[in-house]
CSV table of C-alpha atoms and ligand atoms in Angstrom, one decimal:
chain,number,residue,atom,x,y,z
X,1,UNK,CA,0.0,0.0,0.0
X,2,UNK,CA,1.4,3.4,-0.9
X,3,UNK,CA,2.0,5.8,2.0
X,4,UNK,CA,-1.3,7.9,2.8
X,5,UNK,CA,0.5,11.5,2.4
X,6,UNK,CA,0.1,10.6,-1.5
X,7,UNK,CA,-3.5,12.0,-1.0
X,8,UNK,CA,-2.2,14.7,0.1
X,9,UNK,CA,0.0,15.7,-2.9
X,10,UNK,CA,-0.6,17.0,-6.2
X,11,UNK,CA,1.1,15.5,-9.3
X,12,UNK,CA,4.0,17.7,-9.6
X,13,UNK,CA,7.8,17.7,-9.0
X,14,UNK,CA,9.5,18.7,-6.5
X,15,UNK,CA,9.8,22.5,-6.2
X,16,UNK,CA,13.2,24.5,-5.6
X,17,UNK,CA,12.7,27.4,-3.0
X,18,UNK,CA,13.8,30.8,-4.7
X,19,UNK,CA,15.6,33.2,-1.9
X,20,UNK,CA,12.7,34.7,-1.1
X,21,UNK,CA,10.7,32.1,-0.5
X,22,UNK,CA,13.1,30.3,1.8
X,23,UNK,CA,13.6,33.8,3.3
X,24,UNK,CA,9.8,32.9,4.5
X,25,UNK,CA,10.7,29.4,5.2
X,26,UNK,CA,13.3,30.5,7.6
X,27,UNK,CA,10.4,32.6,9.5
X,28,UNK,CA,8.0,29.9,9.6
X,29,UNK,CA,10.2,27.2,10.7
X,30,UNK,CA,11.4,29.6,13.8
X,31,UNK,CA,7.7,30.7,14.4
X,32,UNK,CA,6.4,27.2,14.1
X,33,UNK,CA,9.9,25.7,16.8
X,34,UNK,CA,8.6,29.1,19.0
X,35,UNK,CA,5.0,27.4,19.9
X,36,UNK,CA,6.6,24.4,21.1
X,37,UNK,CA,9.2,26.7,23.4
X,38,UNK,CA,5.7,28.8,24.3
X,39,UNK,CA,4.0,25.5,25.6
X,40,UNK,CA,6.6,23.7,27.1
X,41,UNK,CA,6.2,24.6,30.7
X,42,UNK,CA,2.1,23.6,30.5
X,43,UNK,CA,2.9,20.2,29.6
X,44,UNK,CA,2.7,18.2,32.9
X,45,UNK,CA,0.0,15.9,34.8
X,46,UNK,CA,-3.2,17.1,35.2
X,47,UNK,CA,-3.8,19.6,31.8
X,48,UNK,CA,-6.0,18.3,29.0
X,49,UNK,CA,-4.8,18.5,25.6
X,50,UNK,CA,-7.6,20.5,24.9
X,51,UNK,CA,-6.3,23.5,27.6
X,52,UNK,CA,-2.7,23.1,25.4
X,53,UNK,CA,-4.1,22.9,22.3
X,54,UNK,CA,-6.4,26.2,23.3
X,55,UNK,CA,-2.8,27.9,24.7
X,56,UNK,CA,-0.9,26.7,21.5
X,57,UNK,CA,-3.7,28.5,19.0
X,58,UNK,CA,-4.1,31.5,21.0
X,59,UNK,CA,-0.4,32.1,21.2
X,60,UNK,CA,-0.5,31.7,17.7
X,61,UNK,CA,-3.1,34.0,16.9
X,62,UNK,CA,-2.5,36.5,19.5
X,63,UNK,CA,1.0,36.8,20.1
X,64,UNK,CA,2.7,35.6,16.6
X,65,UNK,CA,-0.1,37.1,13.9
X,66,UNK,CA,-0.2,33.2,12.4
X,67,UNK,CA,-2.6,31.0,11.8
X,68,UNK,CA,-2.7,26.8,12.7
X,69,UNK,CA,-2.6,25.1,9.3
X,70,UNK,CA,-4.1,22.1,10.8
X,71,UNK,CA,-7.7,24.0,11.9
X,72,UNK,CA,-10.0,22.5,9.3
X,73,UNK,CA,-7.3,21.2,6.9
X,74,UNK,CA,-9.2,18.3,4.9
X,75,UNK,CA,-7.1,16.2,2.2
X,76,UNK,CA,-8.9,14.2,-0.4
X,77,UNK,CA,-11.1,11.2,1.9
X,78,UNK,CA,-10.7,12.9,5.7
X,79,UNK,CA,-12.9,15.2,7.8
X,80,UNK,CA,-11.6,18.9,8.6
X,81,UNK,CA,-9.5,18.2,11.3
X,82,UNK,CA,-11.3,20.2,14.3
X,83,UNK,CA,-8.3,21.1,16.3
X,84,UNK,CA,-5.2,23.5,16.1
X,85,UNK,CA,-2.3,21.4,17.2
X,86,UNK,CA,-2.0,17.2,17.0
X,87,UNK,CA,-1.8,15.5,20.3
X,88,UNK,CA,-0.7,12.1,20.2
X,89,UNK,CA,-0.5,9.9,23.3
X,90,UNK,CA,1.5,6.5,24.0
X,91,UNK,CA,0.2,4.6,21.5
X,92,UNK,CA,-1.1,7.3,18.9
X,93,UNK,CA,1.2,7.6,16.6
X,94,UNK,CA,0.2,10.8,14.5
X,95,UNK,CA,-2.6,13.4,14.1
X,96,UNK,CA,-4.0,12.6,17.7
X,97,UNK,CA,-7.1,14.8,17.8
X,98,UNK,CA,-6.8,17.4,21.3
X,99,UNK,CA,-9.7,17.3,23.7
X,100,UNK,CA,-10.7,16.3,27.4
X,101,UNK,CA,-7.6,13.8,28.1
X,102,UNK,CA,-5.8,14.7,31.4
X,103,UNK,CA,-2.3,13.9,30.8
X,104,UNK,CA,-1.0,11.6,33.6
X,105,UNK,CA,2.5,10.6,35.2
X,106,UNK,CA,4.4,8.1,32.6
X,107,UNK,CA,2.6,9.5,29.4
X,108,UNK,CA,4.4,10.1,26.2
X,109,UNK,CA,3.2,13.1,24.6
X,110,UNK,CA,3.9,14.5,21.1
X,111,UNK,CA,2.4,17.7,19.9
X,112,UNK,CA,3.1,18.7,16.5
X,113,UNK,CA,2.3,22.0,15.1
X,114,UNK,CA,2.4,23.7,11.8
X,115,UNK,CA,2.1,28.2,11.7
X,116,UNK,CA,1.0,29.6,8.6
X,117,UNK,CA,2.8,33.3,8.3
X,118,UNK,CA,1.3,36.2,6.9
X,119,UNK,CA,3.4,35.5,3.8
X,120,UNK,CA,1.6,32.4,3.2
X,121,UNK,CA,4.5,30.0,4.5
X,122,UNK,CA,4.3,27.1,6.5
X,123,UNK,CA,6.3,26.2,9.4
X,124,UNK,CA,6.0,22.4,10.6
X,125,UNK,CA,7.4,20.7,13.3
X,126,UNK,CA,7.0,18.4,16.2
X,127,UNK,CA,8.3,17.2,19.7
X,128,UNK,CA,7.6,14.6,22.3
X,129,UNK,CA,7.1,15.7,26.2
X,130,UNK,CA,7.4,12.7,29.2
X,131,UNK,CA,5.1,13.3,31.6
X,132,UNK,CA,6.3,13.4,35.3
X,133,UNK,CA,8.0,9.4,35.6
X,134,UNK,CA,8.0,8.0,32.4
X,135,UNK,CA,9.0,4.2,32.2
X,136,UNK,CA,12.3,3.2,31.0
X,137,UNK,CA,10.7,2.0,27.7
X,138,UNK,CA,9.1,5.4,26.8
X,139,UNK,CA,12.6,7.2,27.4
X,140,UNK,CA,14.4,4.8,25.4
X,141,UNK,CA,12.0,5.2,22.6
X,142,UNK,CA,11.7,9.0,22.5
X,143,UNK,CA,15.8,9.0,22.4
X,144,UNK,CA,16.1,6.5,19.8
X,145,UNK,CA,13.1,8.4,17.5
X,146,UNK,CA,15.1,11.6,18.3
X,147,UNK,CA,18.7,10.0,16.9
X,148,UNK,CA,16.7,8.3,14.1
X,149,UNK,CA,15.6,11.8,13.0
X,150,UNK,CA,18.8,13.7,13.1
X,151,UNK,CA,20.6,10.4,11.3
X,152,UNK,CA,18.2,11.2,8.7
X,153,UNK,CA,19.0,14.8,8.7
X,154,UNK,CA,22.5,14.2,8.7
X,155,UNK,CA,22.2,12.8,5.4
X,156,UNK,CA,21.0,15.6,3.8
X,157,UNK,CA,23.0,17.3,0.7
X,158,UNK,CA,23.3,17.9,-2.7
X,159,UNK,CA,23.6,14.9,-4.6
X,160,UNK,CA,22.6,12.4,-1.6
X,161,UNK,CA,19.0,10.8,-2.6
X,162,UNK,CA,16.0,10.7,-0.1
X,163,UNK,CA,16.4,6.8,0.1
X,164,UNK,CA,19.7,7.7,1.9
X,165,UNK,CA,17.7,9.6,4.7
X,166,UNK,CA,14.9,6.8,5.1
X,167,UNK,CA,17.7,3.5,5.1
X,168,UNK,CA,19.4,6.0,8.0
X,169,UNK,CA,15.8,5.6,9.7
X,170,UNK,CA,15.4,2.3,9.1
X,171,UNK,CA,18.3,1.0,9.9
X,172,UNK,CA,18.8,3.0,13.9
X,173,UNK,CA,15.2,1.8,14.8
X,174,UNK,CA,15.2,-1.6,13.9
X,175,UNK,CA,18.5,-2.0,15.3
X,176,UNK,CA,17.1,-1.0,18.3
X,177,UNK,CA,14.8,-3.4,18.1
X,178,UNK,CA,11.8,-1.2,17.2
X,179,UNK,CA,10.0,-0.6,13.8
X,180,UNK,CA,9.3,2.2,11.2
X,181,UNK,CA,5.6,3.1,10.5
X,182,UNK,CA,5.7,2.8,6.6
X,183,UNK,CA,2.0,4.4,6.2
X,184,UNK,CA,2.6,8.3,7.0
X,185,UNK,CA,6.1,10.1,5.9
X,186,UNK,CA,7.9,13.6,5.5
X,187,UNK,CA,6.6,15.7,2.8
X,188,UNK,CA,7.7,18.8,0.8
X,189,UNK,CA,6.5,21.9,2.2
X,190,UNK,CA,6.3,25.7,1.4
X,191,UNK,CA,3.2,28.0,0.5
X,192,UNK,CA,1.4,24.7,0.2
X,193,UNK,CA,1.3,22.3,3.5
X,194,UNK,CA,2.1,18.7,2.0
X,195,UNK,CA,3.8,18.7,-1.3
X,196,UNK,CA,6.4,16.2,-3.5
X,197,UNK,CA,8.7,14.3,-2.3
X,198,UNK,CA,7.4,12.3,0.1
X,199,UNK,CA,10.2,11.0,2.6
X,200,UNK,CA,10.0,7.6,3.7
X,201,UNK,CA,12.0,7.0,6.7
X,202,UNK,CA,12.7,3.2,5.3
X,203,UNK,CA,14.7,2.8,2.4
X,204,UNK,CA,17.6,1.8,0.4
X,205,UNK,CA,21.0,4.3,-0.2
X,206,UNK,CA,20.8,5.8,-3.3
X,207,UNK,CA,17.1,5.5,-4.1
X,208,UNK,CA,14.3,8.3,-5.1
X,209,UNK,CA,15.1,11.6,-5.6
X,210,UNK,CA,18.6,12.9,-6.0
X,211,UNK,CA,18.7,16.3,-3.8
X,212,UNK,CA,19.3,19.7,-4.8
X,213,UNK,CA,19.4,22.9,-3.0
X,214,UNK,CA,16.3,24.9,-2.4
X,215,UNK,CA,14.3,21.8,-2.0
X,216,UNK,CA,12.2,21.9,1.7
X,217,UNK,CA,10.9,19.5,3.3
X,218,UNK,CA,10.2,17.6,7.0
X,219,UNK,CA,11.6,14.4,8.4
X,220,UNK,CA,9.2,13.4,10.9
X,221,UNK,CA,9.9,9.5,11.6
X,222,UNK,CA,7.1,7.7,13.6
X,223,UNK,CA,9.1,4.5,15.6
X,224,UNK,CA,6.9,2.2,17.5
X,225,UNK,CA,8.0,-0.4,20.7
X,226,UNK,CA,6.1,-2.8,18.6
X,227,UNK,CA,4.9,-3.7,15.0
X,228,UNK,CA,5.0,-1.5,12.8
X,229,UNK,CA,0.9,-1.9,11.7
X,230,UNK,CA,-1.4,0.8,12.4
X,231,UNK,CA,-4.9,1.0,13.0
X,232,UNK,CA,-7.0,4.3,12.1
X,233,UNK,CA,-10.0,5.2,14.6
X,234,UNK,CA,-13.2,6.0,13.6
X,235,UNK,CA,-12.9,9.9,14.1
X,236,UNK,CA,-11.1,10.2,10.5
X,237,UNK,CA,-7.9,11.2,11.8
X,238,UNK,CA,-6.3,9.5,15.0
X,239,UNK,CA,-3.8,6.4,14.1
X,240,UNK,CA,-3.1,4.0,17.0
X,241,UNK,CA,-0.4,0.9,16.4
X,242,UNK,CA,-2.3,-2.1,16.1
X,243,UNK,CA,-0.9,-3.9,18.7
X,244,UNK,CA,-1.4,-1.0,20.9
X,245,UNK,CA,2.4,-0.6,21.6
X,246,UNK,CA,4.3,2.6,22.1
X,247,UNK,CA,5.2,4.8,19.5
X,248,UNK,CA,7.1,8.1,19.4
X,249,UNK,CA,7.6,10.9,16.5
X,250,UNK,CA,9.9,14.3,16.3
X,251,UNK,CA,10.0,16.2,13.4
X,252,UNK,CA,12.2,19.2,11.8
X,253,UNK,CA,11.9,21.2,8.5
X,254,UNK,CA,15.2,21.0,6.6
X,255,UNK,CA,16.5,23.3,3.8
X,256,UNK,CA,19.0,21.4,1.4
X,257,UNK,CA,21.8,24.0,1.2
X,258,UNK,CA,24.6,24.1,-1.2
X,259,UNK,CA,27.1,22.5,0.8
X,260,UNK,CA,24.2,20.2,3.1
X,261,UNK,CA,21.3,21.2,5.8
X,262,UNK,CA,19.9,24.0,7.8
X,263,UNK,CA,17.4,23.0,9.9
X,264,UNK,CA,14.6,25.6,9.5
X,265,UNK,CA,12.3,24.9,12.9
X,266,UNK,CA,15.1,26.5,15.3
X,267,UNK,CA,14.0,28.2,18.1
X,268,UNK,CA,16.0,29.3,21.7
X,269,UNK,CA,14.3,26.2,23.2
X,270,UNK,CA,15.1,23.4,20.3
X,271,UNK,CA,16.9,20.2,22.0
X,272,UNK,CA,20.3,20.0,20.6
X,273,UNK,CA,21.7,17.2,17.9
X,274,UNK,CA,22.3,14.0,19.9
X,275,UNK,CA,25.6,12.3,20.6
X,276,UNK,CA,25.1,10.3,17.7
X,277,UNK,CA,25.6,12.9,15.2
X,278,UNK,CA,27.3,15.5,16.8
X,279,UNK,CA,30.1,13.4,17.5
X,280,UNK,CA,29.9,12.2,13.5
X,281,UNK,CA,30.1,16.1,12.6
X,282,UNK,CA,32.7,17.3,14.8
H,1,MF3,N1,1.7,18.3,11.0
H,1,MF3,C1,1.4,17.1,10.4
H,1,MF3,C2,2.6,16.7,9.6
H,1,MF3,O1,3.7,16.7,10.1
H,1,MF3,C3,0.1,17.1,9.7
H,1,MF3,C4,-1.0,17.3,10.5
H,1,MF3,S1,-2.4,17.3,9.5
H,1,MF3,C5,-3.6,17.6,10.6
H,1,MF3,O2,2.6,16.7,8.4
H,1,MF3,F1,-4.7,18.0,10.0
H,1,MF3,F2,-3.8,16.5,11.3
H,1,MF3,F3,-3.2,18.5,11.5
H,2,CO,CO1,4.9,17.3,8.6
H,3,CO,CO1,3.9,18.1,11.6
């Protein structure tokens, strides 16, 4: 089965950012990292995602001038999603609707946001939060999803091909004895919220698209304790693992520069690149 973001994107190739427009990319990303920063400290037992997700939209409206791309977005076959932010809980493992859960001691909590500017540019990205004691497992996993992303970031140049990126997924979280949701992937992004490429986080080196500067797009890997099945619920838009096992997802928007990557959502608060890569780049 092809991955589900190909409802999302139109029949086109992938576009190259002009200076102006990644000018507006550079805004977003910060804009979009900044809401995390802003909502940070509210995380913890006892708020309902609803409370953040009320926080995260009027920060966004009030204080920043953009609007949540999520509110009423509806690709080809779903419902408008109802909601500003995603809020996906333990075993959601994307585009968990917010609402009256209380988040408790032990959850793992990812809220992924998207700004649109006043330019028109979008500015994607996401984070997990442990609540209070988290379990041994849910650290783990949250850490390995974390190095699996910035693996696949640190593959990013001109010349390297997205099937580079994903096989760099694929091949930390299996090796860690975990598994790669193959269903939802990274996607292009820009004036328009999911465009070409997709990016798998499985693959093999030197597959797909060869990259170029100017392209933008997210790497947003989902890693579940379990299989890697899924299992949509019957609002339209949650998506549980099957086996109701963990899963964990961080995401950044990367610009392909001329000699590799900038990562786009940077903000005061963003975690820094883990051991893993740091220690590859220095
Ligand atoms: N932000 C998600 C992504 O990373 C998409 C969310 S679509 C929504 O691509 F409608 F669920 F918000
Ligand atoms: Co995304
Ligand atoms: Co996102």
């Amino acid at each position: 089965m092809p991955p589900r973001r190909l409802e999302y994107c139109l029949p086109m190739s992938i576009s190259i950012k002009t200076p102006e427009e990644i000018e507006g990319m550079r805004l977003a990303g910060r804009l979009g990292a900044e809401v995390l920063d802003y909502i940070t400290p509210f995380v913890k037992a006892g708020v309902t995602t609803g409370e953040l997700d009320r926080l995260c939209h009027e920060y966004m409206t009030n204080v920043q001038g953009t609007v949540p791309a999520p509110l009423n977005y509806a690709p080809p076959g779903y419902p408008p999603f109802p909601k500003a932010v995603c809020t996906s809980i333990n075993d959601v493992i994307c585009h968990g609707i917010p609402g009256d859960k209380v988040l408790k001691s032990g959850d793992a909590l990812n809220i992924d946001v998207t700004v649109i500017t006043k330019d028109g540019f979008h500015g994607d990205n996401s984070r997990m939060f442990l609540i209070g004691e988290p379990s041994i497992l849910a650290r783990r996993l949250s850490e390995v999803t974390y190095e699996c992303m910035w693996l696949g970031i640190a593959k990013v140049k001109p010349g390297a091909y997205l099937g580079d990126i994903g096989h760099a997924i694929q091949q930390h979280a299996e090796k860690s004895g975990y598994s790669v949701v193959r269903e939802f992937c990274g996607h292009g992004i820009g004036r328009v919220f999911h465009e070409e490429p997709q990016v798998l986080h499985y693959g093999k080196p030197g597959t797909l698209d060869k990259l170029e500067p100017g392209m933008i797009f997210t790497i947003e890997p989902m890693i579940n304790a379990g299989r890697r099945e899924i299992k949509e619920m019957p609002d339209g838009w949650t998506i549980k693992t099957k086996d109701r096992s963990l899963s964990a997802q961080w995401e950044h928007m990367i610009l392909v520069t001329e000699t590799g990557y900038e990562v786009l959502t940077t903000s005061a608060g963003t975690p820094p690149p883990p051991a893993i890569v740091a220690n590859k780049e220095a």
